[in-house]
Amino acid sequence: MKKKGTENLGAKRIVPQKEVIGIDVSSKSHSVRIGYKLPIEETVHIGEEKTFANDDQGHEALLAYVTKFTHPDCTNRVFVMEATGIYHEDLAYYLDKSGAFVTVVLPSRAMAYKKSENVLSKTDGIDARLLVKMGLEKTLARWEPPSAEVYELKQLCREHGRLIADKTVVKNRTHAMLRSSMPSKSTLGRNQESVNLLQKQIEAVEKEMALLVSKHKPLLEAVKRAVSIPGIGRITATIVLAETNLFKNFNNAKQVTKYTGLDIVQRESGTFKGKQRISKHGNSFLRAALYMPALSAVRYNMPIKDLFDRITDKSGIKMKGITAASRKLLCLMCSMEKNKKILIVITIKNG
């Protein structure tokens, strides 16, 4: 039985110049569509939507389906999916291990392409079709999975962030209670016990992170390069490198900025001029990790301080300067890691 949209391929046995499998990922299932373009025509052929479970059996069935309904002699076959939290990871790893060419598109890029196609509706099938068209029209970079060490480090870094957030919540709750007229001593005692426990867990995670980095030479060298930037400490460097897979899936700083959600967007229509702001359509863990280092860098890192002063003087908004400092630190880390260089900058002594 032939899949709709593959009659020409089967009848003429013409090898497509490119085949793309678009996969719209969700927590429980994947919506898949297969598309191709023949060398003798410009028409894009896209098959019907097929759904597979997001589990091991579903991954096997998906790959078997693709093998059945694609041309065996096509040498340019690409699986395209959008980065959706962690739900795409299992399938991406599975396909990569099978030898498939996998590309993971940033959500901001998928959204921009959707707008360029003037598509207003949103369904799993529509999103899968758009991923197929994007893959056929554009040259997309191959996704490089993180090593086992980097993947484990990423989980530790996120646990570290959650523990710090939990500790802050308890401390704020305690602070508010102390300002009340009759704070409960027993409640305050339990809150302090919670803070102490969270602090011990934070220290334990930090030790585990440092041990993992010390045993993995590429990570250790990358951290040393990153901490040469005034304002960047070992914890921040570790978080950024883990979240970006040592910047291996990025070609330039602009892509990293978009991935982090620190790219500038502005809305304009006719005479209406909207305010510029960061998109925040990206990795919130990275944005949070860069905030405190940016505050430090605008005091002790001369180039960052000059940038902060220039933007703050122009806009009158200090937060814009802090955001620019965060973006600059991220771009510096990316450039240094790509070029494997240590940065030498002028620092400002306190006082």
CSV table of C-alpha atoms in Angstrom, one decimal:
chain,number,residue,atom,x,y,z
A,1,MET,CA,0.0,0.0,0.0
A,2,LYS,CA,1.5,3.3,-1.0
A,3,LYS,CA,1.4,6.4,1.1
A,4,LYS,CA,-0.5,9.3,-0.4
A,5,GLY,CA,1.9,11.7,-2.1
A,6,THR,CA,4.5,9.0,-3.0
A,7,GLU,CA,2.9,7.7,-6.3
A,8,ASN,CA,5.5,9.5,-8.5
A,9,LEU,CA,8.3,8.2,-6.4
A,10,GLY,CA,7.2,4.6,-6.6
A,11,ALA,CA,6.1,4.6,-10.2
A,12,LYS,CA,9.1,6.3,-11.8
A,13,ARG,CA,11.7,5.3,-9.2
A,14,ILE,CA,13.2,8.7,-9.3
A,15,VAL,CA,15.5,9.4,-6.4
A,16,PRO,CA,14.5,12.5,-4.5
A,17,GLN,CA,17.1,15.2,-4.1
A,18,LYS,CA,16.1,15.6,-0.5
A,19,GLU,CA,13.7,13.9,1.9
A,20,VAL,CA,12.6,15.5,5.2
A,21,ILE,CA,10.8,14.0,8.1
A,22,GLY,CA,9.1,16.7,10.2
A,23,ILE,CA,8.3,15.7,13.8
A,24,ASP,CA,6.1,17.8,16.1
A,25,VAL,CA,6.9,16.6,19.6
A,26,SER,CA,4.7,16.5,22.6
A,27,SER,CA,5.0,14.8,26.0
A,28,LYS,CA,3.0,11.7,25.0
A,29,SER,CA,3.2,11.5,21.2
A,30,HIS,CA,4.8,12.7,18.0
A,31,SER,CA,3.1,13.8,14.9
A,32,VAL,CA,5.1,12.9,11.8
A,33,ARG,CA,4.9,13.9,8.1
A,34,ILE,CA,7.3,12.9,5.3
A,35,GLY,CA,8.1,15.3,2.5
A,36,TYR,CA,10.4,15.3,-0.5
A,37,LYS,CA,11.3,17.2,-3.6
A,38,LEU,CA,12.2,15.6,-6.9
A,39,PRO,CA,15.1,16.9,-9.0
A,40,ILE,CA,12.9,17.3,-12.1
A,41,GLU,CA,10.3,19.5,-10.5
A,42,GLU,CA,10.0,22.3,-7.9
A,43,THR,CA,6.8,20.9,-6.3
A,44,VAL,CA,7.1,19.9,-2.7
A,45,HIS,CA,5.3,16.6,-1.8
A,46,ILE,CA,4.2,16.2,1.8
A,47,GLY,CA,2.5,13.1,3.0
A,48,GLU,CA,-0.3,12.7,5.6
A,49,GLU,CA,0.1,13.0,9.3
A,50,LYS,CA,1.0,9.9,11.3
A,51,THR,CA,1.1,9.7,15.1
A,52,PHE,CA,3.5,7.7,17.2
A,53,ALA,CA,3.8,7.3,21.0
A,54,ASN,CA,6.6,9.0,22.7
A,55,ASP,CA,8.2,5.8,24.1
A,56,ASP,CA,10.7,3.1,23.0
A,57,GLN,CA,8.0,1.2,21.0
A,58,GLY,CA,6.8,4.4,19.4
A,59,HIS,CA,10.4,5.3,18.3
A,60,GLU,CA,10.9,1.9,16.7
A,61,ALA,CA,7.6,2.2,14.9
A,62,LEU,CA,8.4,5.7,13.7
A,63,LEU,CA,11.7,4.6,12.2
A,64,ALA,CA,10.2,1.6,10.6
A,65,TYR,CA,7.5,3.8,9.1
A,66,VAL,CA,10.1,6.2,7.7
A,67,THR,CA,12.1,3.3,6.3
A,68,LYS,CA,9.1,1.9,4.5
A,69,PHE,CA,7.9,5.2,3.0
A,70,THR,CA,11.1,6.8,1.9
A,71,HIS,CA,13.4,6.1,-1.1
A,72,PRO,CA,16.2,3.7,-0.1
A,73,ASP,CA,18.7,5.4,-2.5
A,74,CYS,CA,18.1,8.9,-1.2
A,75,THR,CA,21.3,10.1,0.5
A,76,ASN,CA,20.0,13.4,1.8
A,77,ARG,CA,17.4,12.5,4.4
A,78,VAL,CA,16.9,14.8,7.4
A,79,PHE,CA,14.8,14.4,10.6
A,80,VAL,CA,13.6,17.9,11.8
A,81,MET,CA,12.1,18.5,15.2
A,82,GLU,CA,11.6,21.5,17.5
A,83,ALA,CA,13.3,21.7,20.9
A,84,THR,CA,10.4,21.4,23.3
A,85,GLY,CA,11.8,21.2,26.8
A,86,ILE,CA,13.0,17.7,27.4
A,87,TYR,CA,10.3,15.8,25.4
A,88,HIS,CA,12.3,15.7,22.2
A,89,GLU,CA,15.4,14.3,23.8
A,90,ASP,CA,14.7,10.6,23.8
A,91,LEU,CA,13.7,10.5,20.2
A,92,ALA,CA,16.6,12.7,19.1
A,93,TYR,CA,19.0,10.3,20.9
A,94,TYR,CA,17.3,7.3,19.4
A,95,LEU,CA,17.5,8.6,15.9
A,96,ASP,CA,21.1,9.8,16.2
A,97,LYS,CA,22.2,6.4,17.5
A,98,SER,CA,20.5,4.8,14.4
A,99,GLY,CA,22.7,6.9,12.2
A,100,ALA,CA,20.0,9.4,11.1
A,101,PHE,CA,20.7,13.0,10.3
A,102,VAL,CA,18.8,14.8,13.1
A,103,THR,CA,18.4,18.6,13.4
A,104,VAL,CA,16.8,20.2,16.4
A,105,VAL,CA,15.3,23.7,15.6
A,106,LEU,CA,15.1,26.4,18.2
A,107,PRO,CA,11.5,27.4,19.0
A,108,SER,CA,12.2,31.0,18.0
A,109,ARG,CA,13.4,29.9,14.5
A,110,ALA,CA,10.3,27.6,14.0
A,111,MET,CA,8.0,30.5,15.0
A,112,ALA,CA,9.8,32.9,12.7
A,113,TYR,CA,9.4,30.5,9.8
A,114,LYS,CA,5.7,30.0,10.6
A,115,LYS,CA,5.2,33.7,10.5
A,116,SER,CA,7.0,33.9,7.1
A,117,GLU,CA,4.5,31.3,5.8
A,118,ASN,CA,1.6,33.4,7.1
A,119,VAL,CA,0.2,30.4,9.0
A,120,LEU,CA,-2.2,31.5,11.8
A,121,SER,CA,-3.6,28.1,12.7
A,122,LYS,CA,-1.8,25.7,15.0
A,123,THR,CA,-2.2,21.9,15.1
A,124,ASP,CA,0.3,19.1,15.4
A,125,GLY,CA,-0.1,18.2,11.7
A,126,ILE,CA,0.4,21.8,10.6
A,127,ASP,CA,3.5,22.2,12.7
A,128,ALA,CA,4.9,19.0,11.3
A,129,ARG,CA,4.2,20.1,7.8
A,130,LEU,CA,6.0,23.4,8.4
A,131,LEU,CA,9.0,21.6,9.8
A,132,VAL,CA,9.1,19.5,6.6
A,133,LYS,CA,9.0,22.7,4.4
A,134,MET,CA,11.7,24.3,6.5
A,135,GLY,CA,13.9,21.3,6.1
A,136,LEU,CA,13.4,21.2,2.3
A,137,GLU,CA,14.0,24.9,1.8
A,138,LYS,CA,16.9,25.4,4.2
A,139,THR,CA,20.2,23.8,5.1
A,140,LEU,CA,20.0,22.9,8.8
A,141,ALA,CA,22.9,22.0,11.0
A,142,ARG,CA,23.2,18.5,12.4
A,143,TRP,CA,22.3,18.1,16.1
A,144,GLU,CA,25.2,16.9,18.2
A,145,PRO,CA,24.1,15.1,21.4
A,146,PRO,CA,25.9,16.0,24.6
A,147,SER,CA,28.2,13.5,26.1
A,148,ALA,CA,27.1,11.5,29.1
A,149,GLU,CA,29.2,13.8,31.4
A,150,VAL,CA,27.7,17.0,30.0
A,151,TYR,CA,24.1,15.6,30.2
A,152,GLU,CA,24.6,14.5,33.8
A,153,LEU,CA,26.1,17.9,34.6
A,154,LYS,CA,23.1,19.7,33.1
A,155,GLN,CA,20.8,17.8,35.4
A,156,LEU,CA,23.0,18.7,38.4
A,157,CYS,CA,23.0,22.3,37.4
A,158,ARG,CA,19.2,22.4,37.2
A,159,GLU,CA,18.9,20.7,40.6
A,160,HIS,CA,21.2,23.3,41.9
A,161,GLY,CA,19.0,26.1,40.6
A,162,ARG,CA,15.9,24.6,42.0
A,163,LEU,CA,17.5,24.2,45.5
A,164,ILE,CA,18.6,27.8,45.5
A,165,ALA,CA,15.1,28.9,44.5
A,166,ASP,CA,13.5,26.8,47.2
A,167,LYS,CA,15.9,28.2,49.8
A,168,THR,CA,15.0,31.8,48.7
A,169,VAL,CA,11.3,31.0,49.1
A,170,VAL,CA,11.8,29.8,52.7
A,171,LYS,CA,14.0,32.7,53.6
A,172,ASN,CA,11.5,35.2,52.2
A,173,ARG,CA,8.7,33.5,54.1
A,174,THR,CA,10.8,33.7,57.3
A,175,HIS,CA,11.5,37.4,56.7
A,176,ALA,CA,7.8,38.1,56.3
A,177,MET,CA,6.9,36.2,59.4
A,178,LEU,CA,9.5,38.1,61.5
A,179,ARG,CA,7.8,41.3,60.5
A,180,SER,CA,4.5,40.1,61.9
A,181,SER,CA,3.2,41.1,65.3
A,182,MET,CA,3.4,37.6,66.8
A,183,PRO,CA,5.6,35.2,64.8
A,184,SER,CA,5.4,31.5,65.8
A,185,LYS,CA,8.7,30.4,67.2
A,186,SER,CA,8.1,26.7,66.3
A,187,THR,CA,7.3,27.7,62.7
A,188,LEU,CA,10.4,29.9,62.5
A,189,GLY,CA,12.5,26.9,63.9
A,190,ARG,CA,11.2,24.6,61.2
A,191,ASN,CA,11.9,27.2,58.5
A,192,GLN,CA,15.4,27.5,59.7
A,193,GLU,CA,15.8,23.7,59.7
A,194,SER,CA,14.6,23.8,56.0
A,195,VAL,CA,17.1,26.4,55.1
A,196,ASN,CA,19.9,24.5,56.8
A,197,LEU,CA,18.9,21.3,55.0
A,198,LEU,CA,18.6,23.1,51.6
A,199,GLN,CA,22.1,24.7,52.1
A,200,LYS,CA,23.6,21.2,52.8
A,201,GLN,CA,22.0,19.9,49.6
A,202,ILE,CA,23.3,22.9,47.6
A,203,GLU,CA,26.8,22.3,48.9
A,204,ALA,CA,26.6,18.6,48.1
A,205,VAL,CA,25.4,19.3,44.5
A,206,GLU,CA,28.2,21.9,44.0
A,207,LYS,CA,30.8,19.3,45.2
A,208,GLU,CA,29.3,16.7,42.8
A,209,MET,CA,29.4,19.3,39.9
A,210,ALA,CA,33.1,20.2,40.7
A,211,LEU,CA,34.1,16.5,40.8
A,212,LEU,CA,32.4,15.7,37.5
A,213,VAL,CA,34.1,18.7,35.8
A,214,SER,CA,37.5,17.7,37.2
A,215,LYS,CA,37.2,14.2,35.8
A,216,HIS,CA,36.2,15.4,32.3
A,217,LYS,CA,39.1,17.2,30.5
A,218,PRO,CA,37.1,19.1,27.9
A,219,LEU,CA,34.7,20.4,30.6
A,220,LEU,CA,37.6,21.3,32.9
A,221,GLU,CA,39.4,23.3,30.1
A,222,ALA,CA,36.2,25.0,29.0
A,223,VAL,CA,35.5,26.1,32.6
A,224,LYS,CA,39.0,27.5,32.9
A,225,ARG,CA,38.5,29.5,29.8
A,226,ALA,CA,35.1,30.9,30.9
A,227,VAL,CA,36.3,31.9,34.4
A,228,SER,CA,39.0,34.1,32.9
A,229,ILE,CA,36.2,36.6,32.2
A,230,PRO,CA,35.8,38.9,35.2
A,231,GLY,CA,32.4,38.4,36.7
A,232,ILE,CA,32.1,34.7,35.6
A,233,GLY,CA,32.6,32.2,38.5
A,234,ARG,CA,33.0,28.5,38.4
A,235,ILE,CA,29.3,27.8,39.1
A,236,THR,CA,28.1,30.2,36.4
A,237,ALA,CA,30.6,28.8,33.9
A,238,THR,CA,29.5,25.2,34.6
A,239,ILE,CA,25.8,26.0,34.2
A,240,VAL,CA,26.3,27.9,30.9
A,241,LEU,CA,28.5,25.2,29.4
A,242,ALA,CA,26.2,22.4,30.5
A,243,GLU,CA,23.1,24.1,29.2
A,244,THR,CA,24.7,24.9,25.8
A,245,ASN,CA,26.5,21.6,25.4
A,246,LEU,CA,29.8,23.6,25.3
A,247,PHE,CA,28.3,25.7,22.5
A,248,LYS,CA,28.7,22.7,20.0
A,249,ASN,CA,25.2,23.1,18.5
A,250,PHE,CA,25.7,26.9,17.7
A,251,ASN,CA,27.6,28.4,14.8
A,252,ASN,CA,27.7,31.9,16.3
A,253,ALA,CA,26.9,34.1,19.2
A,254,LYS,CA,23.6,35.3,17.6
A,255,GLN,CA,22.2,31.8,17.7
A,256,VAL,CA,23.2,31.5,21.3
A,257,THR,CA,21.5,34.8,22.2
A,258,LYS,CA,18.3,33.6,20.6
A,259,TYR,CA,18.5,30.3,22.3
A,260,THR,CA,18.8,32.1,25.7
A,261,GLY,CA,16.0,34.5,24.9
A,262,LEU,CA,18.2,37.6,25.2
A,263,ASP,CA,17.6,38.7,21.6
A,264,ILE,CA,16.0,42.1,21.1
A,265,VAL,CA,12.5,42.3,19.6
A,266,GLN,CA,10.5,45.4,18.7
A,267,ARG,CA,6.9,45.8,17.6
A,268,GLU,CA,6.2,48.6,15.0
A,269,SER,CA,3.1,49.2,12.9
A,270,GLY,CA,2.7,52.4,11.0
A,271,THR,CA,3.3,55.4,13.3
A,272,PHE,CA,3.2,53.1,16.4
A,273,LYS,CA,6.7,52.5,17.8
A,274,GLY,CA,6.8,49.8,20.4
A,275,LYS,CA,9.4,49.5,23.1
A,276,GLN,CA,12.4,47.3,22.5
A,277,ARG,CA,12.6,44.3,24.8
A,278,ILE,CA,14.2,40.9,25.1
A,279,SER,CA,12.1,38.1,23.7
A,280,LYS,CA,12.5,35.7,26.7
A,281,HIS,CA,11.6,32.9,24.2
A,282,GLY,CA,14.5,30.8,25.2
A,283,ASN,CA,16.4,29.0,28.0
A,284,SER,CA,15.3,30.5,31.3
A,285,PHE,CA,18.0,28.6,33.2
A,286,LEU,CA,20.7,30.5,31.2
A,287,ARG,CA,19.1,33.9,31.8
A,288,ALA,CA,18.9,33.3,35.5
A,289,ALA,CA,22.5,32.0,35.7
A,290,LEU,CA,23.8,35.2,33.9
A,291,TYR,CA,22.0,37.8,36.0
A,292,MET,CA,24.2,37.9,39.1
A,293,PRO,CA,27.5,37.7,37.1
A,294,ALA,CA,26.3,40.6,35.0
A,295,LEU,CA,25.8,42.7,38.2
A,296,SER,CA,29.4,41.8,39.2
A,297,ALA,CA,30.8,42.5,35.7
A,298,VAL,CA,29.4,46.0,35.4
A,299,ARG,CA,31.5,46.8,38.5
A,300,TYR,CA,34.8,45.0,37.8
A,301,ASN,CA,35.0,44.4,34.1
A,302,MET,CA,36.0,47.6,32.2
A,303,PRO,CA,34.5,46.7,28.7
A,304,ILE,CA,31.3,45.5,30.3
A,305,LYS,CA,31.1,48.6,32.6
A,306,ASP,CA,31.6,50.8,29.5
A,307,LEU,CA,28.7,49.0,27.8
A,308,PHE,CA,26.5,49.2,30.8
A,309,ASP,CA,27.2,52.9,31.3
A,310,ARG,CA,26.5,53.7,27.6
A,311,ILE,CA,23.2,51.9,27.4
A,312,THR,CA,22.0,53.1,30.8
A,313,ASP,CA,22.9,56.7,30.0
A,314,LYS,CA,21.0,56.5,26.7
A,315,SER,CA,17.9,54.7,28.0
A,316,GLY,CA,17.8,55.8,31.6
A,317,ILE,CA,16.9,52.2,32.6
A,318,LYS,CA,19.6,50.2,34.5
A,319,MET,CA,17.9,46.9,33.7
A,320,LYS,CA,18.6,47.4,30.0
A,321,GLY,CA,22.3,47.8,30.9
A,322,ILE,CA,22.3,44.6,33.0
A,323,THR,CA,20.6,42.7,30.2
A,324,ALA,CA,23.2,43.9,27.7
A,325,ALA,CA,25.9,42.9,30.1
A,326,SER,CA,24.4,39.4,30.4
A,327,ARG,CA,24.3,39.1,26.6
A,328,LYS,CA,27.9,40.3,26.3
A,329,LEU,CA,29.1,37.8,28.8
A,330,LEU,CA,27.3,35.0,27.0
A,331,CYS,CA,28.7,36.0,23.7
A,332,LEU,CA,32.2,36.2,25.1
A,333,MET,CA,31.9,32.7,26.6
A,334,CYS,CA,30.7,31.4,23.2
A,335,SER,CA,33.5,33.1,21.3
A,336,MET,CA,36.2,31.9,23.7
A,337,GLU,CA,34.9,28.3,23.6
A,338,LYS,CA,34.8,28.3,19.8
A,339,ASN,CA,38.3,29.7,19.5
A,340,LYS,CA,39.7,27.9,22.6
A,341,LYS,CA,41.2,31.1,23.9
A,342,ILE,CA,41.7,32.6,27.4
A,343,LEU,CA,40.4,36.2,27.7
A,344,ILE,CA,42.6,39.0,29.1
A,345,VAL,CA,40.7,42.1,30.1
A,346,ILE,CA,41.2,45.1,32.3
A,347,THR,CA,39.6,44.8,35.7
A,348,ILE,CA,38.6,47.6,38.1
A,349,LYS,CA,39.7,47.3,41.7
A,350,ASN,CA,37.1,47.7,44.4
A,351,GLY,CA,37.2,51.2,45.9
